[in-house]
mmCIF file of C-alpha atoms in Angstrom:
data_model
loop_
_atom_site.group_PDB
_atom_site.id
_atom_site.type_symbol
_atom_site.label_atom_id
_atom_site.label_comp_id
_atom_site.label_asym_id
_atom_site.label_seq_id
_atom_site.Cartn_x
_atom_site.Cartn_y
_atom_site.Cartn_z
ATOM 1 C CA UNK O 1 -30.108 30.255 -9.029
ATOM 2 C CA UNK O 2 -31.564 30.705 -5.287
ATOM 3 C CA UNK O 3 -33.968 27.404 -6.125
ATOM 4 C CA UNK O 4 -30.779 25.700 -7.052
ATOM 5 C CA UNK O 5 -29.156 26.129 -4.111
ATOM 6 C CA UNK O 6 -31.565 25.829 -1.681
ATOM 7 C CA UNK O 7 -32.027 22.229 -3.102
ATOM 8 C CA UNK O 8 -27.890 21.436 -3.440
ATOM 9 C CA UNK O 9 -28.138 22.530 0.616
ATOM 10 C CA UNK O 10 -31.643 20.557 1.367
ATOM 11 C CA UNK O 11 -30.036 17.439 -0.835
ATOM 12 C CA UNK O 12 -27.549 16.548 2.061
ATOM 13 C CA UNK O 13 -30.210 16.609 4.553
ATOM 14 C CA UNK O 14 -32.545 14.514 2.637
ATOM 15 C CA UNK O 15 -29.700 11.473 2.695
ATOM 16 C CA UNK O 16 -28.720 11.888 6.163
ATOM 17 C CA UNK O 17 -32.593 11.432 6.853
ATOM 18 C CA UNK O 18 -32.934 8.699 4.914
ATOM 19 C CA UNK O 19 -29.524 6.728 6.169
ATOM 20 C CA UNK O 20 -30.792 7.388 9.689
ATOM 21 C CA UNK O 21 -34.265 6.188 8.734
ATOM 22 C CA UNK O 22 -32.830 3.156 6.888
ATOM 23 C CA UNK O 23 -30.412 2.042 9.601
ATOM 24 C CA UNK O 24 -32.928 2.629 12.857
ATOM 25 C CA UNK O 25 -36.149 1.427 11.358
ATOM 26 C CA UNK O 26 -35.201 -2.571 11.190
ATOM 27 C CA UNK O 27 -34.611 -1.728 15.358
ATOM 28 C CA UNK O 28 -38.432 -0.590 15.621
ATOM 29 C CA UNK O 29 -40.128 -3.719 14.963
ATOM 30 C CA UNK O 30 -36.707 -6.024 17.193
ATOM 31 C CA UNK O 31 -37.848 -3.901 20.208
ATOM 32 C CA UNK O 32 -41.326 -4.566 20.108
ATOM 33 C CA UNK O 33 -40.912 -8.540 19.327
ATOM 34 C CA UNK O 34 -38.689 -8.414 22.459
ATOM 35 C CA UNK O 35 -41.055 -6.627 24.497
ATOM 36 C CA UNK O 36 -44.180 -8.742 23.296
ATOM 37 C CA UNK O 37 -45.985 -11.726 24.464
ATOM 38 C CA UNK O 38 -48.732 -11.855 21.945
ATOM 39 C CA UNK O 39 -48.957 -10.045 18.556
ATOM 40 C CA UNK O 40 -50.900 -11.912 16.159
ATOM 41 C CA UNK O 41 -51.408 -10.679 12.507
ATOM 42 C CA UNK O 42 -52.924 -8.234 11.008
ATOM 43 C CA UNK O 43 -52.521 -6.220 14.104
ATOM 44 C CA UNK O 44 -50.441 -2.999 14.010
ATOM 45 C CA UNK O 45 -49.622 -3.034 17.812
ATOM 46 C CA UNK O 46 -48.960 -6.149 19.699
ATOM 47 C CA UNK O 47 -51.769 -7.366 21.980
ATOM 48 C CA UNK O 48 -50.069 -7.818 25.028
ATOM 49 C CA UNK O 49 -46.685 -6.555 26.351
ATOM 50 C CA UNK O 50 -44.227 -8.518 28.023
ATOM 51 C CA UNK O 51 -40.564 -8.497 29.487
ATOM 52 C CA UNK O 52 -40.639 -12.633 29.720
ATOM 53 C CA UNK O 53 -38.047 -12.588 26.822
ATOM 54 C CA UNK O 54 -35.697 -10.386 28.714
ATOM 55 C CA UNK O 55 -36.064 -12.134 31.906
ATOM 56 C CA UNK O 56 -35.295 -15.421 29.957
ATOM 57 C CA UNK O 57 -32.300 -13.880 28.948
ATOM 58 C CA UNK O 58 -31.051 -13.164 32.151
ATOM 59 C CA UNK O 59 -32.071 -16.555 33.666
ATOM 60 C CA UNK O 60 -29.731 -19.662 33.817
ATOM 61 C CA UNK O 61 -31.818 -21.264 31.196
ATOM 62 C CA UNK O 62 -31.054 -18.417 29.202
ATOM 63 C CA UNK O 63 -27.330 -18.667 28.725
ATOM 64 C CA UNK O 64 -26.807 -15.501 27.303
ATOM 65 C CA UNK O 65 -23.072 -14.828 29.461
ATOM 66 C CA UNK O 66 -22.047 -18.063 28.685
ATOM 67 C CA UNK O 67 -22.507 -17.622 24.948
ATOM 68 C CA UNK O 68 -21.606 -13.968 24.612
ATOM 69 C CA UNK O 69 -18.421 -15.424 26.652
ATOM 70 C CA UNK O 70 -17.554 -17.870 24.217
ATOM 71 C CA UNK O 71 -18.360 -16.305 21.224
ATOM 72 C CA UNK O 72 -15.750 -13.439 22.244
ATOM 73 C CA UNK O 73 -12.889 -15.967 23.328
ATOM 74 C CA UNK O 74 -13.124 -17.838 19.701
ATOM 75 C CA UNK O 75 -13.223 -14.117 18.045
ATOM 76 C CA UNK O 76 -10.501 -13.608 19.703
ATOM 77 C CA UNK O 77 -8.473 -16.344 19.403
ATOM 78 C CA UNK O 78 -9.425 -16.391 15.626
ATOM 79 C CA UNK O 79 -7.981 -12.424 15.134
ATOM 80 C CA UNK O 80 -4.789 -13.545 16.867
ATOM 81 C CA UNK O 81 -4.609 -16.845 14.100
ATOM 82 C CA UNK O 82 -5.333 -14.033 11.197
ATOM 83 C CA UNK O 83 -2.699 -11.052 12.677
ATOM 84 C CA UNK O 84 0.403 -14.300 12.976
ATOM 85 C CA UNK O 85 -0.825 -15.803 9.337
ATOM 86 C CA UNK O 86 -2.030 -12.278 7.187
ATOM 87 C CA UNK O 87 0.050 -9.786 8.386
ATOM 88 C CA UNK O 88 3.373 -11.373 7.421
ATOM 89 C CA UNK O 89 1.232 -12.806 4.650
ATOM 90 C CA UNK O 90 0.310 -9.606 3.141
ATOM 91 C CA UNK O 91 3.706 -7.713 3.383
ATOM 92 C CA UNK O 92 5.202 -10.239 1.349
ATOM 93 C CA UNK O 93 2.416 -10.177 -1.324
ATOM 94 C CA UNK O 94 2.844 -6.226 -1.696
ATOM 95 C CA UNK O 95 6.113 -5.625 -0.862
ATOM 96 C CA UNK O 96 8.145 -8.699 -2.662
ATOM 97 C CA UNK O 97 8.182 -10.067 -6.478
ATOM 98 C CA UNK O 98 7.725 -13.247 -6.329
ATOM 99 C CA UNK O 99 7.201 -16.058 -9.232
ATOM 100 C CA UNK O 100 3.565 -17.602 -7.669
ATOM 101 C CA UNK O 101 3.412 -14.122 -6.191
ATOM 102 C CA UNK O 102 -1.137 -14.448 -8.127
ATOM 103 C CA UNK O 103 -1.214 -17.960 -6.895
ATOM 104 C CA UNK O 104 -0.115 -17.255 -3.209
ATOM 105 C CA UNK O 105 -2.860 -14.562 -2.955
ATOM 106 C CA UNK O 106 -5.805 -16.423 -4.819
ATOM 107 C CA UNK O 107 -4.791 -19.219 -2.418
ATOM 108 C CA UNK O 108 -5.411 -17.474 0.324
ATOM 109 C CA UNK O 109 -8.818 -15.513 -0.620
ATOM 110 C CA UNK O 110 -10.108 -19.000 -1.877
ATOM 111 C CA UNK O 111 -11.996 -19.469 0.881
ATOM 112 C CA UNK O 112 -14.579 -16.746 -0.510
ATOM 113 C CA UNK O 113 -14.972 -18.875 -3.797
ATOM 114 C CA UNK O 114 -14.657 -22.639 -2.626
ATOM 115 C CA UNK O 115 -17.949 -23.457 -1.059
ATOM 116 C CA UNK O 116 -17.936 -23.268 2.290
ATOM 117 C CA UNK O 117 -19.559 -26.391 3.142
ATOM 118 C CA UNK O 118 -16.374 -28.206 1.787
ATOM 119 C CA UNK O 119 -14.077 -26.817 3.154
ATOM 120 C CA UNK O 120 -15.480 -26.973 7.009
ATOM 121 C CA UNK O 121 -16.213 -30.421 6.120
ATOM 122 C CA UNK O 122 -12.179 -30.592 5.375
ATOM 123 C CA UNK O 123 -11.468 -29.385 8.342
ATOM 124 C CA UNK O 124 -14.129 -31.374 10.434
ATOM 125 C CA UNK O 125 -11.963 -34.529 9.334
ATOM 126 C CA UNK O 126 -8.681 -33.246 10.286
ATOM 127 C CA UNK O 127 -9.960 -32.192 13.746
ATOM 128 C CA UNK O 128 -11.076 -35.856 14.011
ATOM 129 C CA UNK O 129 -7.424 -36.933 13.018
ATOM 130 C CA UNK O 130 -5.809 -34.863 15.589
ATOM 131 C CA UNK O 131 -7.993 -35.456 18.378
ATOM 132 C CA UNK O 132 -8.802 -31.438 19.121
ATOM 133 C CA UNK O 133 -12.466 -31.629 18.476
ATOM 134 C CA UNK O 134 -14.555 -29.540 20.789
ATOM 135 C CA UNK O 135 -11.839 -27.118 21.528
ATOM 136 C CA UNK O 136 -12.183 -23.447 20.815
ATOM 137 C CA UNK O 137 -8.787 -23.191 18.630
ATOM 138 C CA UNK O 138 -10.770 -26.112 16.524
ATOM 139 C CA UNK O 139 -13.969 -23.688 16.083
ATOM 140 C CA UNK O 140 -11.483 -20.446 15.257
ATOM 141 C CA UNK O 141 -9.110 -22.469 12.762
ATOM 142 C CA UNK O 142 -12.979 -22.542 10.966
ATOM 143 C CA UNK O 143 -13.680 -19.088 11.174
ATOM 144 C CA UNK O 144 -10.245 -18.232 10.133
ATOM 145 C CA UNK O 145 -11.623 -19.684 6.820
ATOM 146 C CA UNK O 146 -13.951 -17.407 6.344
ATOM 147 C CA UNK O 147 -12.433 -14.159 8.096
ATOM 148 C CA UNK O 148 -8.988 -14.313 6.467
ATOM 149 C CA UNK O 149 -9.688 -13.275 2.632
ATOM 150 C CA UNK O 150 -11.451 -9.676 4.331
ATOM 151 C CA UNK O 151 -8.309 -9.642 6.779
ATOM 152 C CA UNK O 152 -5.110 -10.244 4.228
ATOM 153 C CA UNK O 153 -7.420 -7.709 1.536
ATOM 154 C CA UNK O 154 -7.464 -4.867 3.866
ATOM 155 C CA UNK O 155 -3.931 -5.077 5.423
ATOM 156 C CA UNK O 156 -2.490 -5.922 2.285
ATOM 157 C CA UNK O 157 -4.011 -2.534 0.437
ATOM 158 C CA UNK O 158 -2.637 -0.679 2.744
ATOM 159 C CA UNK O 159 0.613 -2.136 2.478
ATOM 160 C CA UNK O 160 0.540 -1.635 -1.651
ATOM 161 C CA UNK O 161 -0.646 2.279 -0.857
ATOM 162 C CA UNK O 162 2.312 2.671 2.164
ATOM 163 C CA UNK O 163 4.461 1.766 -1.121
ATOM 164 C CA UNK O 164 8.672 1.305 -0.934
ATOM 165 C CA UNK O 165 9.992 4.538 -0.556
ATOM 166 C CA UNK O 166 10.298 5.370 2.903
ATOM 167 C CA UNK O 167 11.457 1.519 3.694
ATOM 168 C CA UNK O 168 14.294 1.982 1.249
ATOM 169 C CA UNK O 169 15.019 5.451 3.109
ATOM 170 C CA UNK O 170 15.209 3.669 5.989
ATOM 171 C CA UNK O 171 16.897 0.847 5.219
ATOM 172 C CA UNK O 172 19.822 2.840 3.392
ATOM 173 C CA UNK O 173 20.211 4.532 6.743
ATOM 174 C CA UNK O 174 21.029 1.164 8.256
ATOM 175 C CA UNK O 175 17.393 0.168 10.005
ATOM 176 C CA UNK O 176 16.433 -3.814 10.116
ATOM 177 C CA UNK O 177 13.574 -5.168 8.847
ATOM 178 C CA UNK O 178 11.969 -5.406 11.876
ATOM 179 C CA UNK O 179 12.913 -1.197 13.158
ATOM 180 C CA UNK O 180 11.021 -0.592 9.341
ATOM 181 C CA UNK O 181 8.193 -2.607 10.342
ATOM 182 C CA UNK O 182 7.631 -1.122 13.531
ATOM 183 C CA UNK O 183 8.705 2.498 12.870
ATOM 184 C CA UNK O 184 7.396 2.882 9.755
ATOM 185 C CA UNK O 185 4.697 0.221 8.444
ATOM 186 C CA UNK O 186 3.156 0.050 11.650
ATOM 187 C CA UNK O 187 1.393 3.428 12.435
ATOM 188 C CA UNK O 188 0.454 3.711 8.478
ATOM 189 C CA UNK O 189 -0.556 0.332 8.971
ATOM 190 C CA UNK O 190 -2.965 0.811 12.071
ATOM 191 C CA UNK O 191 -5.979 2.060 10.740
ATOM 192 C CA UNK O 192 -6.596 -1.330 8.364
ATOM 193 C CA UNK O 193 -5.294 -3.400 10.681
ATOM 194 C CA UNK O 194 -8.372 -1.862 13.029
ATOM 195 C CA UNK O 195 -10.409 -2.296 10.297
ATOM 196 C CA UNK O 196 -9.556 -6.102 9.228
ATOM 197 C CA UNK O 197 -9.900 -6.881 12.987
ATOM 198 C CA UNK O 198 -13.315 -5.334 13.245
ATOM 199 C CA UNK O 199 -14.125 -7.419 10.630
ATOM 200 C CA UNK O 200 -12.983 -10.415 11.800
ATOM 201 C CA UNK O 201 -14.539 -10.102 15.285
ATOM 202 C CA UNK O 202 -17.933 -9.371 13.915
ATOM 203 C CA UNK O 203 -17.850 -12.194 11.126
ATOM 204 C CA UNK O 204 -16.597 -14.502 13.895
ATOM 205 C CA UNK O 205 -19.059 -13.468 16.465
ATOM 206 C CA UNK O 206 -21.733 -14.229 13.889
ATOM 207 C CA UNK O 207 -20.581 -17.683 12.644
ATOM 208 C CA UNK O 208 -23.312 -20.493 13.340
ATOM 209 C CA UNK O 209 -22.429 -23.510 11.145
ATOM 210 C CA UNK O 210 -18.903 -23.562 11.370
ATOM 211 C CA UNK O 211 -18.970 -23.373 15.080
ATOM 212 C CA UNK O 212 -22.053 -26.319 15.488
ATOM 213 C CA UNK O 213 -19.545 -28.394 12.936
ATOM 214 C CA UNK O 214 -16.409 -27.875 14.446
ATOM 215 C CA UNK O 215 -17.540 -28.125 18.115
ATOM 216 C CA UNK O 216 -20.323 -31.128 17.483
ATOM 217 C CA UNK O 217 -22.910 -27.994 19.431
ATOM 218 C CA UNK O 218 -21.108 -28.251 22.261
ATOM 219 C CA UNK O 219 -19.493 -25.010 22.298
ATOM 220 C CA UNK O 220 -22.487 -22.595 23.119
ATOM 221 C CA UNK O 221 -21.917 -19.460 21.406
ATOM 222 C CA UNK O 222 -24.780 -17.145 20.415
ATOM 223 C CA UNK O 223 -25.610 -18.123 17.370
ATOM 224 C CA UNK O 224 -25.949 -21.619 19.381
ATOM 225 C CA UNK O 225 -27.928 -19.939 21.654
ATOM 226 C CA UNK O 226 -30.239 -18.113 19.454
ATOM 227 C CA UNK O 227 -31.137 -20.837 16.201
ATOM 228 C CA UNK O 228 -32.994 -23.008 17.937
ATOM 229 C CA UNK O 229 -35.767 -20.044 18.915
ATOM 230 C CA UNK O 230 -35.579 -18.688 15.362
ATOM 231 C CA UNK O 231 -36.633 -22.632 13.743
ATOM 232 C CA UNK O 232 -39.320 -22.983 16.422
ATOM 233 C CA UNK O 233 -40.194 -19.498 15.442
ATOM 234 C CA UNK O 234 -39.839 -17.789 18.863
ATOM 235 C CA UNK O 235 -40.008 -14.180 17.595
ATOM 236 C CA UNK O 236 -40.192 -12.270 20.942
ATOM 237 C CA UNK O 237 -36.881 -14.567 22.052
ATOM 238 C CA UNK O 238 -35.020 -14.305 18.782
ATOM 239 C CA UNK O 239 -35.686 -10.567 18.865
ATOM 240 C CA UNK O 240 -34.578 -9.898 22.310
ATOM 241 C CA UNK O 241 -31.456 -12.198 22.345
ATOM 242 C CA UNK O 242 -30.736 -10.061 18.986
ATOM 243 C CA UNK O 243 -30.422 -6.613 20.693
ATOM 244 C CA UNK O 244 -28.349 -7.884 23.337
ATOM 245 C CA UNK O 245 -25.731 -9.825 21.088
ATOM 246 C CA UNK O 246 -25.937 -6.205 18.847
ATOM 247 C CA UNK O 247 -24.938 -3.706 22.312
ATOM 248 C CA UNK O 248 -21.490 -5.898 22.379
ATOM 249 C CA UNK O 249 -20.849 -4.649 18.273
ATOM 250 C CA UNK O 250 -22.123 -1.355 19.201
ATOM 251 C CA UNK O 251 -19.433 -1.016 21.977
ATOM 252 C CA UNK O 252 -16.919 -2.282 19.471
ATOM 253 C CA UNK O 253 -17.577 -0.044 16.734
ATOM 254 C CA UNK O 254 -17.292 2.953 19.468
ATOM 255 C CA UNK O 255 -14.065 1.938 20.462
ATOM 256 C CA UNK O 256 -13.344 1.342 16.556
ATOM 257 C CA UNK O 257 -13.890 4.762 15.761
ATOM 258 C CA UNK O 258 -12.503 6.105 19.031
ATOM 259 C CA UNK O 259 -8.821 4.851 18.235
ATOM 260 C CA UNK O 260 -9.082 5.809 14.691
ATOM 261 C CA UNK O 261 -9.474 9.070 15.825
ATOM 262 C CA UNK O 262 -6.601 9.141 18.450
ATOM 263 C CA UNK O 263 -4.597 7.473 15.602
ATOM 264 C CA UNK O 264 -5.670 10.717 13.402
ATOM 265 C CA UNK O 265 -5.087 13.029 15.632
ATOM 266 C CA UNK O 266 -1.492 11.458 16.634
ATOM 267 C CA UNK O 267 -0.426 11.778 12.936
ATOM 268 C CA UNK O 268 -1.693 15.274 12.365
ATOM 269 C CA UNK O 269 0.666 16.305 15.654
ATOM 270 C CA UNK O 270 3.478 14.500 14.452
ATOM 271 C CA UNK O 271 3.100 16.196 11.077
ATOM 272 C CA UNK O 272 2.839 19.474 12.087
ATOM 273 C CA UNK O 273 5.564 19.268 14.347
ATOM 274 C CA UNK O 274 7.809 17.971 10.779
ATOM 275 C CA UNK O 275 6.134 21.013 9.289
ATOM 276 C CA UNK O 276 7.399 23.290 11.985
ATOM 277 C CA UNK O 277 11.291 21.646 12.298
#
């Protein structure tokens, strides 16, 4: 019995060692590329060290701003195109009954079965049409293709687990749609809606083809920036332009988890306070 529960206890230990291994070791090797200037194979260590990469980076040549820049304006503009089209989008699919109610909702996560090649293509003709090519709504209409699916699926869960009870409470007691919504839907709401839109940002942030499409390359984001070291096979460059497009995410998933836990801690207050009354 003692053996037994020494290894229940050591069991946790083990995975946290090997999540923490698994997650940090692809960083070991990204450092050193960005730090080297020659490490030819078989060699365990590189042969000589080097910050050239990072002072590239920095330079004007480098372009790194510029990209990070514009890769964060079309994120954003793309999560303000998926909160005004999915939100409303997926209230309707969970809260109403509707005849196409299945056709509505594969319609809109289509984009994760239609090729994706097609469907820019699409919408690289329609640009043309209207005369908007180059512009960054043009380049987040395209990564609304691919980011909308994750954002209607996680907003509209949470809407089908919120459920109809407390909106018909509400609504018998005389509140509009829009005091339910905001009252009520919205703080149950919050913590997928931070989730959908860390999802979109970080899909969007990574998107290389729809942006070079949509924007003809013009629009320098950093995928832009970093593809054409990766085909010449710039290792040291692709590596260090790699950690520095990563810190951004890292800052995001901080302040991620940081208002999820402000939200948590709001909603334990305001439910012991009911608890108390």
């Amino acid at each position: 019995m003692v053996k037994s529960s020494k290894g229940l206890k050591i069991m946790p230990i083990m995975f946290i060692i090997m999540m923490i291994l698994f997650l940090t070791l692809p960083f070991i090797p990204l450092v050193s590329w960005s730090l080297t200037k020659q490490w030819p194979w078989p060699l365990l260590l590189p042969e000589k060290w080097s910050l050239d990469s990072w002072n590239y980076l920095f330079s004007v040549s480098g372009r790194l701003v510029e990209g990070l820049l514009n890769s964060f304006i079309v994120a954003g503009i793309t999560l303000i195109g998926n909160i005004i089209v999915g939100i409303p989008a997926a209230r309707a699919l969970a809260k109403y009954e509707m005849k196409w109610k299945m056709i509505v909702f594969t319609i809109l996560l289509s984009p994760l079965f239609i090729p994706y090649m097609v469907s820019i293509m699409g919408m690289y003709d329609i640009a043309i049409r209207f005369n908007f090519l180059n512009q960054f709504v043009s380049v987040a209409l395209a990564h609304m293709l691919v980011t909308l699916p994750y954002f209607v699926a996680a907003i509209w869960f949470q809407f089908r687990l919120i459920g109809q009870s407390l909106q018909e409470a509400a609504s018998s007691l005389g509140a509009t749609e829009w005091k339910i919504f905001l009252w009520i839907e919205w703080p149950l709401l919050l913590p997928s809606f931070l989730l959908g839109s860390m999802l979109v940002i970080v899909i969007s942030l990574s998107q290389y083809l729809p942006t070079w499409i949509m924007s003809g390359g013009t629009l320098i984001t950093i995928p832009l920036v970093i593809f054409p070291f990766a085909s010449s096979g710039n290792s040291s460059l692709v590596s260090a332009y790699s950690l520095a497009f990563f810190g951004p995410i890292l800052v995001l998933l901080m302040v991620y988890f940081l208002l999820l836990q402000i939200h948590s801690r709001k909603i334990r207050r305001v439910e012991v306070s009911n608890r108390e009354a």
